[in-house]
């Protein structure tokens, strides 16, 4: 019998153990941040860890200290470096090149342009997401702030490569939307990809039935859209295409998100969107 309390009146779902979806728990692994129940918890010096992280931490115990040190360094990088940081770094480097190389060469080469895409320069559907306004550094700064806020959290939920797929799908969706709805105008900036993360986050809220949070998110998004209407240089088509692209890509990857193996069995459990969104991250 499931030991869920009655959450029906609150519009929220309880957090459950990643290995036992019928057990409510609010304790998270200090290493991977997933929810674990009392049976799955192992106390280490650094705090509570889940069975998968415990196996990783103890798998090299029989090796020499040099090998352990190398593994520890690799584990630290694997735990703390995110694709989000790489995307931010690429955007910053590209913007630096925009300022160094004269005649707006980088800007003009990478910007979204409907006529140029029509003549075969399809790479612009992606590269526009890494180029920013030449004379407005705050365009870059604000996009990177929102990319960091939403990117790190969503990357932990989805995994590195699925997150990258969602972000690039959103960037492509933004480019296609500009091509279809705003053909004659150019567009640059990572905001299409960022709006794709908004779309991904909104889909997760809906599928997890977190109604109150979803309503608040809609309200904040509505305020952002209204504010953007007073800025004539903002590409609304790009924002719309990014949001839709991120939402659709998130729906697409759900069946491919794997649940960690249970400590009681070596066979991988069956996959389903419902089980993934009941606390597997």
PDB file of C-alpha atoms in Angstrom:
ATOM      1  CA  UNK A   1       0.000   0.000   0.000  1.00  0.00           C
ATOM      2  CA  UNK A   2       1.316   3.420  -0.867  1.00  0.00           C
ATOM      3  CA  UNK A   3       1.981   5.590   2.158  1.00  0.00           C
ATOM      4  CA  UNK A   4       1.137   8.886   0.438  1.00  0.00           C
ATOM      5  CA  UNK A   5      -0.644  11.507   2.532  1.00  0.00           C
ATOM      6  CA  UNK A   6      -3.590  13.333   0.983  1.00  0.00           C
ATOM      7  CA  UNK A   7      -2.088  15.988  -1.298  1.00  0.00           C
ATOM      8  CA  UNK A   8      -5.179  16.408  -3.445  1.00  0.00           C
ATOM      9  CA  UNK A   9      -6.114  19.721  -1.944  1.00  0.00           C
ATOM     10  CA  UNK A  10      -2.699  21.262  -2.388  1.00  0.00           C
ATOM     11  CA  UNK A  11      -2.033  20.751  -6.093  1.00  0.00           C
ATOM     12  CA  UNK A  12       1.354  19.145  -5.295  1.00  0.00           C
ATOM     13  CA  UNK A  13       2.816  15.646  -5.515  1.00  0.00           C
ATOM     14  CA  UNK A  14       4.952  14.116  -2.741  1.00  0.00           C
ATOM     15  CA  UNK A  15       8.605  13.402  -3.397  1.00  0.00           C
ATOM     16  CA  UNK A  16       9.354   9.694  -3.496  1.00  0.00           C
ATOM     17  CA  UNK A  17      12.406   7.445  -3.376  1.00  0.00           C
ATOM     18  CA  UNK A  18      14.123   6.932  -6.740  1.00  0.00           C
ATOM     19  CA  UNK A  19      14.255   3.171  -6.129  1.00  0.00           C
ATOM     20  CA  UNK A  20      10.889   2.755  -4.355  1.00  0.00           C
ATOM     21  CA  UNK A  21       8.208   4.978  -5.962  1.00  0.00           C
ATOM     22  CA  UNK A  22       5.655   3.898  -3.343  1.00  0.00           C
ATOM     23  CA  UNK A  23       7.657   5.428  -0.475  1.00  0.00           C
ATOM     24  CA  UNK A  24       7.495   9.120   0.350  1.00  0.00           C
ATOM     25  CA  UNK A  25      10.814  10.676   1.358  1.00  0.00           C
ATOM     26  CA  UNK A  26      12.287  14.142   1.645  1.00  0.00           C
ATOM     27  CA  UNK A  27      15.929  13.120   2.117  1.00  0.00           C
ATOM     28  CA  UNK A  28      18.235  13.672  -0.843  1.00  0.00           C
ATOM     29  CA  UNK A  29      21.569  12.114  -1.731  1.00  0.00           C
ATOM     30  CA  UNK A  30      24.328  14.613  -0.995  1.00  0.00           C
ATOM     31  CA  UNK A  31      26.148  13.581  -4.164  1.00  0.00           C
ATOM     32  CA  UNK A  32      23.523  13.370  -6.938  1.00  0.00           C
ATOM     33  CA  UNK A  33      20.624  15.185  -5.184  1.00  0.00           C
ATOM     34  CA  UNK A  34      18.088  12.393  -5.822  1.00  0.00           C
ATOM     35  CA  UNK A  35      15.468  11.491  -3.215  1.00  0.00           C
ATOM     36  CA  UNK A  36      16.113   8.276  -1.229  1.00  0.00           C
ATOM     37  CA  UNK A  37      14.137   6.493   1.468  1.00  0.00           C
ATOM     38  CA  UNK A  38      15.549   5.184   4.765  1.00  0.00           C
ATOM     39  CA  UNK A  39      16.350   1.758   3.321  1.00  0.00           C
ATOM     40  CA  UNK A  40      18.389   3.257   0.479  1.00  0.00           C
ATOM     41  CA  UNK A  41      20.368   5.724   2.600  1.00  0.00           C
ATOM     42  CA  UNK A  42      24.033   5.184   3.455  1.00  0.00           C
ATOM     43  CA  UNK A  43      25.754   7.591   5.824  1.00  0.00           C
ATOM     44  CA  UNK A  44      29.203   8.776   4.717  1.00  0.00           C
ATOM     45  CA  UNK A  45      31.567  11.422   6.055  1.00  0.00           C
ATOM     46  CA  UNK A  46      30.170  13.919   3.561  1.00  0.00           C
ATOM     47  CA  UNK A  47      26.549  13.053   4.399  1.00  0.00           C
ATOM     48  CA  UNK A  48      23.861  10.677   3.116  1.00  0.00           C
ATOM     49  CA  UNK A  49      24.368   9.010  -0.285  1.00  0.00           C
ATOM     50  CA  UNK A  50      22.202   6.739  -2.423  1.00  0.00           C
ATOM     51  CA  UNK A  51      23.166   3.124  -3.306  1.00  0.00           C
ATOM     52  CA  UNK A  52      24.434   4.063  -6.786  1.00  0.00           C
ATOM     53  CA  UNK A  53      26.720   6.801  -5.486  1.00  0.00           C
ATOM     54  CA  UNK A  54      27.890   4.524  -2.667  1.00  0.00           C
ATOM     55  CA  UNK A  55      28.910   1.850  -5.182  1.00  0.00           C
ATOM     56  CA  UNK A  56      30.782   4.453  -7.228  1.00  0.00           C
ATOM     57  CA  UNK A  57      32.569   5.786  -4.153  1.00  0.00           C
ATOM     58  CA  UNK A  58      33.626   2.316  -2.944  1.00  0.00           C
ATOM     59  CA  UNK A  59      34.346   0.620  -6.291  1.00  0.00           C
ATOM     60  CA  UNK A  60      37.991   1.717  -6.307  1.00  0.00           C
ATOM     61  CA  UNK A  61      38.771   0.954  -2.664  1.00  0.00           C
ATOM     62  CA  UNK A  62      41.102  -1.931  -3.542  1.00  0.00           C
ATOM     63  CA  UNK A  63      43.278   0.174  -5.845  1.00  0.00           C
ATOM     64  CA  UNK A  64      46.367   2.140  -4.908  1.00  0.00           C
ATOM     65  CA  UNK A  65      46.236   5.665  -3.559  1.00  0.00           C
ATOM     66  CA  UNK A  66      47.389   7.127  -6.877  1.00  0.00           C
ATOM     67  CA  UNK A  67      44.540   5.479  -8.765  1.00  0.00           C
ATOM     68  CA  UNK A  68      42.111   6.605  -6.075  1.00  0.00           C
ATOM     69  CA  UNK A  69      43.286  10.172  -6.392  1.00  0.00           C
ATOM     70  CA  UNK A  70      42.830  10.089 -10.159  1.00  0.00           C
ATOM     71  CA  UNK A  71      39.317   8.618  -9.788  1.00  0.00           C
ATOM     72  CA  UNK A  72      38.406  11.217  -7.187  1.00  0.00           C
ATOM     73  CA  UNK A  73      39.452  14.037  -9.470  1.00  0.00           C
ATOM     74  CA  UNK A  74      37.427  12.564 -12.304  1.00  0.00           C
ATOM     75  CA  UNK A  75      34.420  12.126 -10.031  1.00  0.00           C
ATOM     76  CA  UNK A  76      34.650  15.742  -8.865  1.00  0.00           C
ATOM     77  CA  UNK A  77      34.679  17.003 -12.448  1.00  0.00           C
ATOM     78  CA  UNK A  78      31.827  14.693 -13.394  1.00  0.00           C
ATOM     79  CA  UNK A  79      29.767  15.906 -10.428  1.00  0.00           C
ATOM     80  CA  UNK A  80      30.417  19.624 -10.648  1.00  0.00           C
ATOM     81  CA  UNK A  81      30.878  20.463 -14.327  1.00  0.00           C
ATOM     82  CA  UNK A  82      27.728  20.939 -16.373  1.00  0.00           C
ATOM     83  CA  UNK A  83      26.944  21.361 -20.056  1.00  0.00           C
ATOM     84  CA  UNK A  84      25.348  24.632 -18.942  1.00  0.00           C
ATOM     85  CA  UNK A  85      28.776  26.002 -18.006  1.00  0.00           C
ATOM     86  CA  UNK A  86      30.139  24.986 -21.405  1.00  0.00           C
ATOM     87  CA  UNK A  87      27.297  26.784 -23.189  1.00  0.00           C
ATOM     88  CA  UNK A  88      27.907  29.920 -21.122  1.00  0.00           C
ATOM     89  CA  UNK A  89      31.630  29.750 -21.867  1.00  0.00           C
ATOM     90  CA  UNK A  90      30.998  29.426 -25.622  1.00  0.00           C
ATOM     91  CA  UNK A  91      28.687  32.447 -25.591  1.00  0.00           C
ATOM     92  CA  UNK A  92      31.197  34.554 -23.679  1.00  0.00           C
ATOM     93  CA  UNK A  93      34.086  33.568 -25.971  1.00  0.00           C
ATOM     94  CA  UNK A  94      32.050  34.311 -29.092  1.00  0.00           C
ATOM     95  CA  UNK A  95      31.082  37.705 -27.710  1.00  0.00           C
ATOM     96  CA  UNK A  96      34.749  38.412 -27.013  1.00  0.00           C
ATOM     97  CA  UNK A  97      35.541  37.578 -30.637  1.00  0.00           C
ATOM     98  CA  UNK A  98      32.766  39.942 -31.713  1.00  0.00           C
ATOM     99  CA  UNK A  99      34.571  42.762 -29.939  1.00  0.00           C
ATOM    100  CA  UNK A 100      38.058  41.816 -31.157  1.00  0.00           C
ATOM    101  CA  UNK A 101      37.398  41.076 -34.831  1.00  0.00           C
ATOM    102  CA  UNK A 102      36.462  44.289 -36.708  1.00  0.00           C
ATOM    103  CA  UNK A 103      33.615  45.105 -39.091  1.00  0.00           C
ATOM    104  CA  UNK A 104      31.054  43.085 -37.099  1.00  0.00           C
ATOM    105  CA  UNK A 105      32.322  40.008 -38.955  1.00  0.00           C
ATOM    106  CA  UNK A 106      31.375  37.450 -36.278  1.00  0.00           C
ATOM    107  CA  UNK A 107      27.979  39.061 -35.732  1.00  0.00           C
ATOM    108  CA  UNK A 108      27.143  39.130 -39.429  1.00  0.00           C
ATOM    109  CA  UNK A 109      28.438  35.604 -40.000  1.00  0.00           C
ATOM    110  CA  UNK A 110      26.398  34.010 -37.214  1.00  0.00           C
ATOM    111  CA  UNK A 111      23.169  36.032 -37.079  1.00  0.00           C
ATOM    112  CA  UNK A 112      19.828  34.576 -38.129  1.00  0.00           C
ATOM    113  CA  UNK A 113      18.798  35.838 -41.576  1.00  0.00           C
ATOM    114  CA  UNK A 114      15.815  34.433 -43.448  1.00  0.00           C
ATOM    115  CA  UNK A 115      17.091  35.305 -46.958  1.00  0.00           C
ATOM    116  CA  UNK A 116      20.547  33.839 -46.254  1.00  0.00           C
ATOM    117  CA  UNK A 117      19.079  30.641 -44.829  1.00  0.00           C
ATOM    118  CA  UNK A 118      16.891  30.440 -47.910  1.00  0.00           C
ATOM    119  CA  UNK A 119      20.060  30.550 -50.035  1.00  0.00           C
ATOM    120  CA  UNK A 120      21.632  27.591 -48.227  1.00  0.00           C
ATOM    121  CA  UNK A 121      23.260  29.017 -45.074  1.00  0.00           C
ATOM    122  CA  UNK A 122      21.381  26.620 -42.786  1.00  0.00           C
ATOM    123  CA  UNK A 123      23.994  26.820 -40.037  1.00  0.00           C
ATOM    124  CA  UNK A 124      22.489  30.199 -39.057  1.00  0.00           C
ATOM    125  CA  UNK A 125      19.505  28.352 -37.568  1.00  0.00           C
ATOM    126  CA  UNK A 126      21.902  27.326 -34.774  1.00  0.00           C
ATOM    127  CA  UNK A 127      24.728  29.876 -34.723  1.00  0.00           C
ATOM    128  CA  UNK A 128      22.375  32.794 -34.059  1.00  0.00           C
ATOM    129  CA  UNK A 129      21.945  31.392 -30.549  1.00  0.00           C
ATOM    130  CA  UNK A 130      25.607  32.029 -29.723  1.00  0.00           C
ATOM    131  CA  UNK A 131      25.897  35.566 -31.103  1.00  0.00           C
ATOM    132  CA  UNK A 132      24.649  38.618 -29.197  1.00  0.00           C
ATOM    133  CA  UNK A 133      23.965  42.298 -29.748  1.00  0.00           C
ATOM    134  CA  UNK A 134      27.216  43.932 -30.787  1.00  0.00           C
ATOM    135  CA  UNK A 135      26.868  47.114 -28.727  1.00  0.00           C
ATOM    136  CA  UNK A 136      24.799  45.898 -25.758  1.00  0.00           C
ATOM    137  CA  UNK A 137      26.741  43.613 -23.384  1.00  0.00           C
ATOM    138  CA  UNK A 138      23.707  43.375 -21.078  1.00  0.00           C
ATOM    139  CA  UNK A 139      21.983  41.343 -23.777  1.00  0.00           C
ATOM    140  CA  UNK A 140      24.611  38.671 -23.155  1.00  0.00           C
ATOM    141  CA  UNK A 141      24.670  39.114 -19.375  1.00  0.00           C
ATOM    142  CA  UNK A 142      20.932  38.634 -18.819  1.00  0.00           C
ATOM    143  CA  UNK A 143      20.731  35.657 -21.168  1.00  0.00           C
ATOM    144  CA  UNK A 144      23.618  33.968 -19.339  1.00  0.00           C
ATOM    145  CA  UNK A 145      22.042  34.636 -15.944  1.00  0.00           C
ATOM    146  CA  UNK A 146      18.792  32.941 -16.967  1.00  0.00           C
ATOM    147  CA  UNK A 147      20.685  30.137 -18.724  1.00  0.00           C
ATOM    148  CA  UNK A 148      22.566  29.455 -15.484  1.00  0.00           C
ATOM    149  CA  UNK A 149      19.455  29.577 -13.268  1.00  0.00           C
ATOM    150  CA  UNK A 150      17.342  27.204 -15.350  1.00  0.00           C
ATOM    151  CA  UNK A 151      20.117  25.267 -17.073  1.00  0.00           C
ATOM    152  CA  UNK A 152      21.861  23.772 -14.040  1.00  0.00           C
ATOM    153  CA  UNK A 153      18.587  22.617 -12.462  1.00  0.00           C
ATOM    154  CA  UNK A 154      17.176  21.112 -15.652  1.00  0.00           C
ATOM    155  CA  UNK A 155      20.478  19.433 -16.490  1.00  0.00           C
ATOM    156  CA  UNK A 156      20.409  17.635 -13.135  1.00  0.00           C
ATOM    157  CA  UNK A 157      16.870  16.464 -13.852  1.00  0.00           C
ATOM    158  CA  UNK A 158      17.447  15.270 -17.419  1.00  0.00           C
ATOM    159  CA  UNK A 159      21.114  14.371 -17.581  1.00  0.00           C
ATOM    160  CA  UNK A 160      23.809  16.162 -19.569  1.00  0.00           C
ATOM    161  CA  UNK A 161      23.161  14.962 -23.098  1.00  0.00           C
ATOM    162  CA  UNK A 162      19.375  15.017 -22.929  1.00  0.00           C
ATOM    163  CA  UNK A 163      19.573  18.562 -21.588  1.00  0.00           C
ATOM    164  CA  UNK A 164      21.877  19.516 -24.470  1.00  0.00           C
ATOM    165  CA  UNK A 165      19.409  17.976 -26.923  1.00  0.00           C
ATOM    166  CA  UNK A 166      16.557  20.058 -25.456  1.00  0.00           C
ATOM    167  CA  UNK A 167      18.602  23.265 -25.539  1.00  0.00           C
ATOM    168  CA  UNK A 168      19.760  22.788 -29.129  1.00  0.00           C
ATOM    169  CA  UNK A 169      16.244  21.805 -30.227  1.00  0.00           C
ATOM    170  CA  UNK A 170      14.982  25.041 -28.676  1.00  0.00           C
ATOM    171  CA  UNK A 171      17.663  27.070 -30.470  1.00  0.00           C
ATOM    172  CA  UNK A 172      16.754  25.394 -33.755  1.00  0.00           C
ATOM    173  CA  UNK A 173      13.056  25.999 -33.068  1.00  0.00           C
ATOM    174  CA  UNK A 174      13.766  29.684 -32.480  1.00  0.00           C
ATOM    175  CA  UNK A 175      15.636  29.930 -35.785  1.00  0.00           C
ATOM    176  CA  UNK A 176      12.866  28.177 -37.703  1.00  0.00           C
ATOM    177  CA  UNK A 177      10.236  30.408 -36.119  1.00  0.00           C
ATOM    178  CA  UNK A 178      12.130  33.532 -37.157  1.00  0.00           C
ATOM    179  CA  UNK A 179      12.485  32.103 -40.664  1.00  0.00           C
ATOM    180  CA  UNK A 180       8.733  31.442 -40.890  1.00  0.00           C
ATOM    181  CA  UNK A 181       7.223  34.421 -39.054  1.00  0.00           C
ATOM    182  CA  UNK A 182       9.880  37.142 -39.292  1.00  0.00           C
ATOM    183  CA  UNK A 183      11.667  36.312 -42.522  1.00  0.00           C
ATOM    184  CA  UNK A 184      12.973  39.751 -43.405  1.00  0.00           C
ATOM    185  CA  UNK A 185      14.474  40.608 -39.997  1.00  0.00           C
ATOM    186  CA  UNK A 186      17.670  39.325 -38.423  1.00  0.00           C
ATOM    187  CA  UNK A 187      17.923  37.845 -34.928  1.00  0.00           C
ATOM    188  CA  UNK A 188      20.729  37.033 -32.499  1.00  0.00           C
ATOM    189  CA  UNK A 189      20.955  35.839 -28.916  1.00  0.00           C
ATOM    190  CA  UNK A 190      20.606  32.824 -26.625  1.00  0.00           C
ATOM    191  CA  UNK A 191      17.112  33.858 -25.537  1.00  0.00           C
ATOM    192  CA  UNK A 192      15.534  31.304 -27.890  1.00  0.00           C
ATOM    193  CA  UNK A 193      17.389  28.504 -26.097  1.00  0.00           C
ATOM    194  CA  UNK A 194      16.566  30.045 -22.715  1.00  0.00           C
ATOM    195  CA  UNK A 195      12.867  30.179 -23.607  1.00  0.00           C
ATOM    196  CA  UNK A 196      13.215  26.533 -24.566  1.00  0.00           C
ATOM    197  CA  UNK A 197      14.306  25.847 -20.986  1.00  0.00           C
ATOM    198  CA  UNK A 198      11.207  27.718 -19.834  1.00  0.00           C
ATOM    199  CA  UNK A 199       9.148  25.380 -22.013  1.00  0.00           C
ATOM    200  CA  UNK A 200      10.915  22.313 -20.626  1.00  0.00           C
ATOM    201  CA  UNK A 201      10.369  23.458 -17.052  1.00  0.00           C
ATOM    202  CA  UNK A 202       6.689  24.146 -17.729  1.00  0.00           C
ATOM    203  CA  UNK A 203       6.190  20.655 -19.201  1.00  0.00           C
ATOM    204  CA  UNK A 204       7.798  19.072 -16.143  1.00  0.00           C
ATOM    205  CA  UNK A 205       5.534  21.048 -13.820  1.00  0.00           C
ATOM    206  CA  UNK A 206       2.443  19.931 -15.733  1.00  0.00           C
ATOM    207  CA  UNK A 207       3.418  16.270 -15.876  1.00  0.00           C
ATOM    208  CA  UNK A 208       4.260  16.259 -12.183  1.00  0.00           C
ATOM    209  CA  UNK A 209       0.892  17.923 -11.518  1.00  0.00           C
ATOM    210  CA  UNK A 210       2.442  20.787  -9.576  1.00  0.00           C
ATOM    211  CA  UNK A 211      -0.463  23.055 -10.369  1.00  0.00           C
ATOM    212  CA  UNK A 212       0.295  25.882  -7.974  1.00  0.00           C
ATOM    213  CA  UNK A 213       3.870  26.225  -9.194  1.00  0.00           C
ATOM    214  CA  UNK A 214       2.702  25.996 -12.807  1.00  0.00           C
ATOM    215  CA  UNK A 215       0.230  28.845 -12.261  1.00  0.00           C
ATOM    216  CA  UNK A 216       2.938  31.007 -10.723  1.00  0.00           C
ATOM    217  CA  UNK A 217       5.263  30.169 -13.589  1.00  0.00           C
ATOM    218  CA  UNK A 218       2.600  31.185 -16.136  1.00  0.00           C
ATOM    219  CA  UNK A 219       2.123  34.474 -14.287  1.00  0.00           C
ATOM    220  CA  UNK A 220       5.860  35.230 -14.355  1.00  0.00           C
ATOM    221  CA  UNK A 221       6.061  34.279 -18.016  1.00  0.00           C
ATOM    222  CA  UNK A 222       3.119  36.549 -18.795  1.00  0.00           C
ATOM    223  CA  UNK A 223       4.817  39.483 -17.061  1.00  0.00           C
ATOM    224  CA  UNK A 224       7.990  38.820 -19.056  1.00  0.00           C
ATOM    225  CA  UNK A 225       6.070  38.712 -22.334  1.00  0.00           C
ATOM    226  CA  UNK A 226       4.237  41.964 -21.561  1.00  0.00           C
ATOM    227  CA  UNK A 227       7.519  43.698 -20.699  1.00  0.00           C
ATOM    228  CA  UNK A 228       9.090  42.467 -23.930  1.00  0.00           C
ATOM    229  CA  UNK A 229       6.316  44.139 -25.939  1.00  0.00           C
ATOM    230  CA  UNK A 230       7.814  47.518 -25.008  1.00  0.00           C
ATOM    231  CA  UNK A 231      11.198  46.585 -26.488  1.00  0.00           C
ATOM    232  CA  UNK A 232      11.033  46.805 -30.305  1.00  0.00           C
ATOM    233  CA  UNK A 233      14.331  44.968 -30.857  1.00  0.00           C
ATOM    234  CA  UNK A 234      13.203  41.736 -29.189  1.00  0.00           C
ATOM    235  CA  UNK A 235      12.441  38.798 -31.491  1.00  0.00           C
ATOM    236  CA  UNK A 236       9.059  37.549 -30.298  1.00  0.00           C
ATOM    237  CA  UNK A 237       9.048  34.918 -33.038  1.00  0.00           C
ATOM    238  CA  UNK A 238      12.352  33.577 -31.711  1.00  0.00           C
ATOM    239  CA  UNK A 239      11.042  33.423 -28.150  1.00  0.00           C
ATOM    240  CA  UNK A 240       7.886  31.620 -29.262  1.00  0.00           C
ATOM    241  CA  UNK A 241       9.784  29.097 -31.378  1.00  0.00           C
ATOM    242  CA  UNK A 242      12.286  28.439 -28.592  1.00  0.00           C
ATOM    243  CA  UNK A 243       9.552  27.831 -26.020  1.00  0.00           C
ATOM    244  CA  UNK A 244       7.691  25.418 -28.295  1.00  0.00           C
ATOM    245  CA  UNK A 245      10.903  23.657 -29.359  1.00  0.00           C
ATOM    246  CA  UNK A 246      12.022  23.127 -25.761  1.00  0.00           C
ATOM    247  CA  UNK A 247       8.612  21.844 -24.687  1.00  0.00           C
ATOM    248  CA  UNK A 248       8.343  19.377 -27.577  1.00  0.00           C
ATOM    249  CA  UNK A 249      11.921  18.145 -27.107  1.00  0.00           C
ATOM    250  CA  UNK A 250      11.226  17.521 -23.410  1.00  0.00           C
ATOM    251  CA  UNK A 251       8.165  15.431 -24.247  1.00  0.00           C
ATOM    252  CA  UNK A 252      10.276  13.504 -26.749  1.00  0.00           C
ATOM    253  CA  UNK A 253      13.066  12.536 -24.333  1.00  0.00           C
ATOM    254  CA  UNK A 254      10.857  11.369 -21.455  1.00  0.00           C
ATOM    255  CA  UNK A 255      10.674   7.689 -22.522  1.00  0.00           C
ATOM    256  CA  UNK A 256      14.469   7.572 -22.849  1.00  0.00           C
ATOM    257  CA  UNK A 257      15.283   8.791 -19.330  1.00  0.00           C
ATOM    258  CA  UNK A 258      16.546   5.790 -17.397  1.00  0.00           C
ATOM    259  CA  UNK A 259      15.880   5.134 -13.753  1.00  0.00           C
ATOM    260  CA  UNK A 260      18.925   4.139 -11.657  1.00  0.00           C
ATOM    261  CA  UNK A 261      19.148   0.410 -10.923  1.00  0.00           C
ATOM    262  CA  UNK A 262      17.651  -0.697  -7.650  1.00  0.00           C
ATOM    263  CA  UNK A 263      19.995  -2.080  -4.992  1.00  0.00           C
ATOM    264  CA  UNK A 264      17.753  -5.151  -4.754  1.00  0.00           C
ATOM    265  CA  UNK A 265      17.982  -6.171  -8.418  1.00  0.00           C
ATOM    266  CA  UNK A 266      20.469  -5.887 -11.250  1.00  0.00           C
ATOM    267  CA  UNK A 267      17.745  -5.789 -13.903  1.00  0.00           C
ATOM    268  CA  UNK A 268      16.710  -2.336 -15.093  1.00  0.00           C
ATOM    269  CA  UNK A 269      13.066  -1.517 -14.246  1.00  0.00           C
ATOM    270  CA  UNK A 270      10.443  -0.728 -16.818  1.00  0.00           C
ATOM    271  CA  UNK A 271      10.432   2.823 -18.120  1.00  0.00           C
ATOM    272  CA  UNK A 272       7.431   5.129 -18.255  1.00  0.00           C
ATOM    273  CA  UNK A 273       6.885   8.885 -18.165  1.00  0.00           C
ATOM    274  CA  UNK A 274       4.710   8.511 -15.060  1.00  0.00           C
ATOM    275  CA  UNK A 275       7.455   6.778 -13.025  1.00  0.00           C
ATOM    276  CA  UNK A 276      10.097   9.256 -14.209  1.00  0.00           C
ATOM    277  CA  UNK A 277       8.048  12.235 -13.066  1.00  0.00           C
ATOM    278  CA  UNK A 278       7.250  10.676  -9.665  1.00  0.00           C
ATOM    279  CA  UNK A 279      10.598  11.559  -8.202  1.00  0.00           C
ATOM    280  CA  UNK A 280      13.374   9.893 -10.173  1.00  0.00           C
ATOM    281  CA  UNK A 281      15.394  13.080 -10.085  1.00  0.00           C
TER     282      UNK A 281
END
